[in-house]
XYZ file of C-alpha atoms in Angstrom:
115
model
C -6.198 -92.031 -6.145
C -7.677 -91.566 -9.394
C -5.733 -90.043 -12.179
C -6.986 -87.611 -14.294
C -7.078 -85.729 -17.702
C -7.063 -81.955 -17.104
C -7.329 -78.756 -19.520
C -3.761 -78.425 -18.884
C -2.811 -81.128 -21.576
C -1.103 -83.265 -18.949
C -2.302 -85.957 -16.337
C -2.560 -84.213 -12.623
C -0.910 -85.731 -10.053
C -2.244 -86.019 -7.034
C -5.664 -85.637 -8.939
C -8.345 -87.182 -6.181
C -12.195 -87.533 -4.716
C -12.017 -89.521 -1.905
C -10.087 -86.704 0.537
C -6.187 -87.718 0.194
C -4.251 -86.005 -2.109
C -5.307 -82.974 -4.297
C -8.624 -83.359 -2.454
C -7.708 -82.695 0.712
C -6.624 -79.617 -0.711
C -9.819 -78.340 -1.157
C -13.190 -78.051 0.928
C -16.595 -76.472 0.224
C -17.641 -73.044 2.036
C -20.692 -72.447 0.744
C -24.014 -74.277 -1.274
C -26.997 -71.637 -2.183
C -29.484 -71.029 -4.223
C -29.282 -67.348 -6.315
C -32.070 -65.617 -5.254
C -31.838 -63.748 -8.460
C -31.137 -66.415 -11.171
C -32.711 -69.037 -8.954
C -29.626 -71.618 -10.108
C -27.079 -73.133 -7.450
C -23.845 -71.027 -6.369
C -20.888 -72.924 -4.706
C -17.943 -71.411 -2.884
C -14.783 -72.865 -1.811
C -11.268 -72.528 -0.610
C -8.464 -74.568 -1.750
C -5.171 -74.422 0.884
C -1.919 -75.476 -1.204
C -0.970 -78.726 1.067
C 1.977 -79.546 -1.960
C 4.988 -78.488 -2.089
C 5.217 -76.673 -5.391
C 2.775 -73.581 -6.510
C -0.368 -75.422 -8.520
C -3.015 -75.472 -10.595
C -5.939 -76.496 -9.711
C -9.116 -77.797 -11.620
C -12.112 -78.395 -9.472
C -15.231 -80.172 -10.162
C -18.391 -79.850 -7.910
C -21.594 -81.907 -8.036
C -24.893 -80.185 -6.607
C -28.030 -82.429 -5.132
C -31.326 -80.941 -4.738
C -33.650 -82.585 -2.383
C -30.734 -85.864 -2.785
C -30.885 -86.049 -6.389
C -28.225 -84.760 -8.307
C -29.580 -81.740 -10.823
C -25.674 -80.503 -12.114
C -22.292 -80.318 -11.888
C -19.682 -77.709 -12.268
C -16.038 -76.531 -12.529
C -13.392 -73.808 -10.997
C -9.579 -73.509 -11.910
C -7.284 -71.714 -10.121
C -4.076 -70.996 -11.484
C -0.309 -70.225 -9.609
C -1.424 -71.449 -6.334
C 1.440 -70.900 -3.994
C 2.652 -73.930 -1.907
C 0.757 -73.519 1.894
C -1.675 -70.544 0.150
C -5.272 -70.212 0.635
C -7.281 -69.370 -2.408
C -10.939 -69.153 -2.953
C -13.440 -70.198 -5.898
C -16.999 -69.637 -7.140
C -18.937 -72.345 -9.239
C -22.124 -70.933 -10.825
C -23.152 -74.303 -12.254
C -25.277 -73.801 -16.029
C -28.871 -75.528 -15.065
C -31.654 -75.793 -14.060
C -33.779 -73.532 -11.856
C -33.475 -74.352 -8.032
C -37.060 -73.593 -6.403
C -36.919 -71.751 -3.509
C -38.053 -74.490 -1.144
C -35.451 -76.818 -2.434
C -32.573 -77.861 0.115
C -29.039 -78.480 -1.812
C -26.243 -80.329 -1.081
C -22.248 -79.399 -2.631
C -19.864 -81.962 -2.666
C -16.358 -82.068 -4.385
C -16.265 -84.317 -7.194
C -13.245 -84.126 -8.744
C -9.828 -82.325 -8.173
C -7.182 -82.558 -10.549
C -3.738 -80.995 -8.980
C -0.367 -80.146 -11.309
C 2.830 -78.207 -10.508
C 2.463 -74.691 -11.987
C 5.637 -73.126 -13.952
């Protein structure tokens, strides 16, 4: 497991990118090219597997034809234990040609208990 500094001014317990801990709570549900602005749109879901209400910071990476083209972040606040919430990431980056195969992955997840 990785220790990660996140925007909450603390080290996030359970910060991971290997499918364990906080990363196991996150999955990508969509990875598409927006036909209007020609950029990637990543959708996903968090299922809080911890015993506490938690805040999440999620970094996703977008690859086009197997080359990383951009990253983006999503933040979810006060996700109750056992609850599901969805997120959408619209990374700002290069235009994606219409015939490009996109692949989106969860790069890092930070989870800290919410007050």
